[in-house]
């Protein structure tokens, strides 16, 4: 993983295909394993937000 | 002789009738194809169910166990015969040898999968889970290649996933994800 840019708008990372796949799997497992009541507390984002990020990553042909 | 003649005459009439009807009604052939495909799928499903039921019987378990033990004995005896100079060097049968004689389902079910996920399916024995895993791998609804040489199988009947991992000690896992097909689709 390589940090390409970081500014007030956000961050730009370069991930390998495998790193991208691991990121997807991590979000997928978090959605699967964490209880509803604790999800937002432990993840800092709602299930809907994480689902949206996962869906966006899923659009990319990773691995 | 007459019966044979009657049979062939009836068969010829049926074929001729079918050919004529296919000529008259163009939808006849696709309808027949769809019907045959449905019947084929039903027969395959029936065969898979029968295989699963057979594997869940005590008779099957005891016979396969006996065959496996016999194979292990023969392997170790063959090893002893080929190396008579060092009889103590060849152990009866290594754990790897025993593992290689198990089906994929048996290998996974005898690992962590049964203890951790067996209840999700309502399985009472490792053999039941092993039979389920072998059936899903043999007749999967969807298959997906994952990173690091893993393979995921989706079973639509039980809404469950089987993941084969050649790097894992027990060969993989099987479970029912809460998010069902969405979980499988997000696997990478």
Short mmCIF file of C-alpha atoms in Angstrom, two decimals:
data_model
loop_
_atom_site.label_atom_id
_atom_site.label_comp_id
_atom_site.label_asym_id
_atom_site.label_seq_id
_atom_site.Cartn_x
_atom_site.Cartn_y
_atom_site.Cartn_z
CA UNK A 1 0.00 0.00 0.00
CA UNK A 2 1.31 3.41 -0.93
CA UNK A 3 0.13 6.84 0.18
CA UNK A 4 0.04 8.95 -3.00
CA UNK A 5 -1.58 12.10 -1.70
CA UNK A 6 -3.13 13.48 1.47
CA UNK A 7 -4.93 16.81 1.68
CA UNK A 8 -8.07 18.38 3.13
CA UNK A 9 -10.22 16.69 0.46
CA UNK A 10 -9.11 13.23 1.44
CA UNK A 11 -6.41 10.64 0.84
CA UNK A 12 -5.23 8.86 -2.29
CA UNK A 13 -3.87 5.35 -1.78
CA UNK A 14 -2.45 2.82 -4.19
CA UNK A 15 -3.39 -0.73 -3.25
CA UNK A 16 -2.24 -3.95 -4.84
CA UNK A 17 -5.01 -6.25 -6.10
CA UNK A 18 -4.52 -8.48 -3.08
CA UNK A 19 -4.63 -5.55 -0.64
CA UNK A 20 -7.87 -4.37 -2.26
CA UNK A 21 -9.32 -7.87 -1.90
CA UNK A 22 -8.27 -8.02 1.77
CA UNK A 23 -9.95 -4.65 2.39
CA UNK A 24 -13.18 -5.96 0.82
CA UNK A 25 -12.99 -9.16 2.87
CA UNK A 26 -12.38 -7.20 6.09
CA UNK A 27 -15.48 -5.06 5.53
CA UNK A 28 -17.49 -8.13 4.53
CA UNK A 29 -16.47 -10.02 7.68
CA UNK A 30 -17.15 -6.96 9.88
CA UNK A 31 -20.67 -6.71 8.43
CA UNK A 32 -21.14 -10.43 9.02
CA UNK A 33 -19.69 -10.77 12.51
CA UNK A 34 -20.35 -7.60 14.48
CA UNK A 35 -23.67 -7.37 16.32
CA UNK A 36 -26.05 -4.62 15.23
CA UNK A 37 -25.94 -2.92 18.62
CA UNK A 38 -22.15 -2.65 18.64
CA UNK A 39 -21.40 -2.22 14.95
CA UNK A 40 -21.38 1.56 14.84
CA UNK A 41 -19.57 1.86 18.19
CA UNK A 42 -16.73 -0.45 17.10
CA UNK A 43 -16.52 0.54 13.42
CA UNK A 44 -17.24 4.27 13.67
CA UNK A 45 -19.67 3.95 10.79
CA UNK A 46 -23.17 2.55 10.34
CA UNK A 47 -23.85 -0.77 8.63
CA UNK A 48 -25.43 1.16 5.75
CA UNK A 49 -22.29 3.27 5.28
CA UNK A 50 -19.98 0.25 5.34
CA UNK A 51 -22.31 -1.60 2.96
CA UNK A 52 -22.10 1.36 0.58
CA UNK A 53 -18.27 1.38 0.73
CA UNK A 54 -18.20 -2.38 0.16
CA UNK A 55 -20.57 -2.05 -2.79
CA UNK A 56 -18.38 0.70 -4.28
CA UNK A 57 -15.27 -1.47 -3.87
CA UNK A 58 -17.21 -4.38 -5.33
CA UNK A 59 -17.68 -2.39 -8.54
CA UNK A 60 -13.91 -2.53 -9.04
CA UNK A 61 -12.66 -5.74 -10.61
CA UNK A 62 -10.30 -6.67 -7.79
CA UNK A 63 -8.34 -9.92 -7.83
CA UNK B 1 -41.88 -62.11 -32.23
CA UNK B 2 -45.24 -60.32 -32.58
CA UNK B 3 -44.61 -58.34 -29.43
CA UNK B 4 -41.23 -57.19 -30.73
CA UNK B 5 -42.80 -56.15 -34.03
CA UNK B 6 -45.54 -54.27 -32.20
CA UNK B 7 -42.96 -52.49 -30.06
CA UNK B 8 -40.93 -51.31 -33.07
CA UNK B 9 -44.10 -50.27 -34.90
CA UNK B 10 -45.24 -48.22 -31.90
CA UNK B 11 -41.80 -46.64 -31.58
CA UNK B 12 -41.71 -45.76 -35.29
CA UNK B 13 -45.21 -44.27 -35.05
CA UNK B 14 -44.22 -42.19 -31.99
CA UNK B 15 -41.07 -40.88 -33.74
CA UNK B 16 -42.98 -40.11 -36.93
CA UNK B 17 -45.75 -38.42 -34.92
CA UNK B 18 -43.21 -36.35 -32.97
CA UNK B 19 -41.41 -35.31 -36.16
CA UNK B 20 -44.70 -34.32 -37.81
CA UNK B 21 -45.84 -32.35 -34.76
CA UNK B 22 -42.44 -30.58 -34.58
CA UNK B 23 -42.91 -29.64 -38.23
CA UNK B 24 -46.44 -28.31 -37.65
CA UNK B 25 -45.80 -26.57 -34.31
CA UNK B 26 -42.38 -24.82 -34.08
CA UNK B 27 -42.71 -24.37 -30.28
CA UNK B 28 -42.87 -28.15 -29.78
CA UNK B 29 -39.08 -28.74 -29.93
CA UNK B 30 -38.08 -25.96 -27.45
CA UNK B 31 -40.87 -27.13 -25.10
CA UNK B 32 -39.53 -30.71 -25.28
CA UNK B 33 -35.99 -29.46 -24.64
CA UNK B 34 -37.10 -27.44 -21.59
CA UNK B 35 -39.01 -30.46 -20.26
CA UNK B 36 -35.99 -32.74 -20.74
CA UNK B 37 -33.70 -30.19 -19.04
CA UNK B 38 -36.11 -29.94 -16.08
CA UNK B 39 -36.33 -33.72 -15.79
CA UNK B 40 -32.54 -33.98 -15.97
CA UNK B 41 -32.11 -31.39 -13.22
CA UNK B 42 -34.68 -33.18 -11.04
CA UNK B 43 -32.92 -36.53 -11.54
CA UNK B 44 -29.53 -34.99 -10.73
CA UNK B 45 -30.98 -33.39 -7.57
CA UNK B 46 -32.55 -36.72 -6.58
CA UNK B 47 -29.23 -38.50 -7.10
CA UNK B 48 -27.39 -35.87 -5.01
CA UNK B 49 -29.98 -36.18 -2.22
CA UNK B 50 -29.71 -39.97 -2.29
CA UNK B 51 -25.93 -39.70 -2.12
CA UNK B 52 -26.20 -37.37 0.88
CA UNK B 53 -28.69 -39.68 2.62
CA UNK B 54 -26.47 -42.68 1.96
CA UNK B 55 -23.44 -40.90 3.39
CA UNK B 56 -25.38 -40.11 6.56
CA UNK B 57 -26.13 -43.77 7.29
CA UNK B 58 -24.17 -45.69 9.92
CA UNK B 59 -23.51 -48.46 7.38
CA UNK B 60 -21.78 -46.06 4.99
CA UNK B 61 -19.75 -44.50 7.82
CA UNK B 62 -18.60 -47.88 9.13
CA UNK B 63 -17.79 -49.25 5.65
CA UNK B 64 -15.78 -46.16 4.63
CA UNK B 65 -14.01 -46.18 8.00
CA UNK B 66 -13.07 -49.83 7.55
CA UNK B 67 -11.88 -49.23 3.97
CA UNK B 68 -9.85 -46.24 5.08
CA UNK B 69 -8.21 -48.18 7.92
CA UNK B 70 -7.49 -51.07 5.55
CA UNK B 71 -5.88 -48.66 3.07
CA UNK B 72 -3.77 -47.17 5.86
CA UNK B 73 -2.70 -50.69 6.96
CA UNK B 74 -1.82 -51.66 3.38
CA UNK B 75 0.11 -48.41 2.85
CA UNK B 76 2.14 -48.94 6.00
CA UNK B 77 2.72 -52.65 5.15
CA UNK B 78 3.89 -51.71 1.65
CA UNK B 79 6.24 -49.15 3.20
CA UNK B 80 7.64 -51.78 5.54
CA UNK B 81 8.15 -54.27 2.67
CA UNK B 82 10.02 -51.79 0.46
CA UNK B 83 12.35 -50.81 3.29
CA UNK B 84 13.31 -54.03 5.07
CA UNK B 85 16.70 -52.71 6.14
CA UNK B 86 15.20 -49.99 8.31
CA UNK B 87 11.86 -51.31 9.68
CA UNK B 88 11.78 -48.81 12.53
CA UNK B 89 12.13 -45.86 10.15
CA UNK B 90 8.62 -46.33 8.67
CA UNK B 91 5.81 -45.41 11.07
CA UNK B 92 2.46 -47.26 10.65
CA UNK B 93 0.76 -44.32 8.92
CA UNK B 94 1.46 -40.64 9.24
CA UNK B 95 -1.21 -38.04 9.97
CA UNK B 96 -0.68 -36.65 6.46
CA UNK B 97 -1.38 -40.11 4.97
CA UNK B 98 -4.59 -40.39 6.98
CA UNK B 99 -5.61 -36.86 5.93
CA UNK B 100 -5.03 -37.67 2.26
CA UNK B 101 -7.48 -40.59 2.49
CA UNK B 102 -10.30 -38.37 3.77
CA UNK B 103 -12.74 -36.63 1.45
CA UNK B 104 -12.60 -32.83 1.43
CA UNK B 105 -15.81 -32.73 3.45
CA UNK B 106 -14.46 -35.14 6.05
CA UNK B 107 -11.26 -33.13 6.32
CA UNK B 108 -13.12 -29.85 6.86
CA UNK B 109 -15.76 -31.30 9.19
CA UNK B 110 -13.09 -32.95 11.35
CA UNK B 111 -11.42 -29.55 11.83
CA UNK B 112 -12.94 -26.50 13.48
CA UNK B 113 -15.98 -26.28 11.18
CA UNK B 114 -18.27 -28.82 12.88
CA UNK B 115 -17.66 -27.51 16.39
CA UNK B 116 -18.08 -23.89 15.33
CA UNK B 117 -20.78 -24.07 12.66
CA UNK B 118 -22.39 -27.54 12.81
CA UNK B 119 -25.32 -26.26 14.88
CA UNK B 120 -26.15 -23.64 12.22
CA UNK B 121 -27.16 -26.50 9.92
CA UNK B 122 -28.66 -28.66 12.66
CA UNK B 123 -26.04 -31.38 12.16
CA UNK B 124 -25.51 -33.88 14.96
CA UNK B 125 -22.42 -35.60 13.58
CA UNK B 126 -19.28 -34.69 11.66
CA UNK B 127 -20.32 -37.25 9.03
CA UNK B 128 -23.51 -35.27 8.30
CA UNK B 129 -21.51 -32.09 7.84
CA UNK B 130 -18.90 -33.90 5.72
CA UNK B 131 -21.62 -35.27 3.43
CA UNK B 132 -23.14 -31.78 3.08
CA UNK B 133 -19.76 -30.21 2.20
CA UNK B 134 -18.98 -32.94 -0.35
CA UNK B 135 -22.42 -32.47 -1.93
CA UNK B 136 -22.04 -28.67 -2.18
CA UNK B 137 -18.58 -29.03 -3.76
CA UNK B 138 -19.87 -31.64 -6.22
CA UNK B 139 -23.04 -29.72 -7.16
CA UNK B 140 -22.48 -26.04 -6.36
CA UNK B 141 -24.94 -23.32 -7.27
CA UNK B 142 -22.06 -20.84 -7.69
CA UNK B 143 -18.28 -21.15 -7.49
CA UNK B 144 -15.78 -18.35 -6.99
CA UNK B 145 -11.98 -18.25 -7.01
CA UNK B 146 -10.65 -16.17 -4.11
CA UNK B 147 -7.24 -14.71 -3.31
CA UNK B 148 -4.47 -16.99 -1.97
CA UNK B 149 -5.72 -20.04 -3.87
CA UNK B 150 -9.00 -20.32 -1.95
CA UNK B 151 -12.29 -21.33 -3.57
CA UNK B 152 -15.79 -20.46 -2.36
CA UNK B 153 -18.94 -22.47 -3.13
CA UNK B 154 -22.49 -21.19 -2.63
CA UNK B 155 -25.38 -23.55 -1.96
CA UNK B 156 -28.75 -21.98 -2.68
CA UNK B 157 -30.73 -24.80 -1.02
CA UNK B 158 -29.23 -24.29 2.44
CA UNK B 159 -28.02 -20.69 1.95
CA UNK B 160 -24.56 -21.77 3.02
CA UNK B 161 -20.97 -21.20 1.95
CA UNK B 162 -18.09 -23.66 1.72
CA UNK B 163 -14.60 -22.17 1.48
CA UNK B 164 -11.73 -24.46 0.52
CA UNK B 165 -8.35 -23.19 1.65
CA UNK B 166 -5.33 -25.31 0.70
CA UNK B 167 -3.24 -23.26 3.14
CA UNK B 168 -5.45 -24.06 6.16
CA UNK B 169 -4.66 -27.07 8.33
CA UNK B 170 -8.24 -28.37 8.19
CA UNK B 171 -8.74 -27.49 4.54
CA UNK B 172 -11.38 -24.77 4.92
CA UNK B 173 -14.74 -24.06 6.47
CA UNK B 174 -18.50 -24.19 5.92
CA UNK B 175 -21.17 -22.00 7.46
CA UNK B 176 -24.41 -20.11 6.95
CA UNK B 177 -23.65 -16.40 6.60
CA UNK B 178 -26.29 -14.14 8.12
CA UNK B 179 -26.27 -11.93 5.03
CA UNK B 180 -26.60 -14.97 2.81
CA UNK B 181 -25.82 -14.47 -0.85
CA UNK B 182 -24.59 -10.87 -0.23
CA UNK B 183 -21.77 -12.29 1.91
CA UNK B 184 -20.78 -14.74 -0.83
CA UNK B 185 -20.91 -12.05 -3.53
CA UNK B 186 -18.59 -9.78 -1.50
CA UNK B 187 -15.97 -12.48 -0.93
CA UNK B 188 -12.70 -11.80 -2.72
#
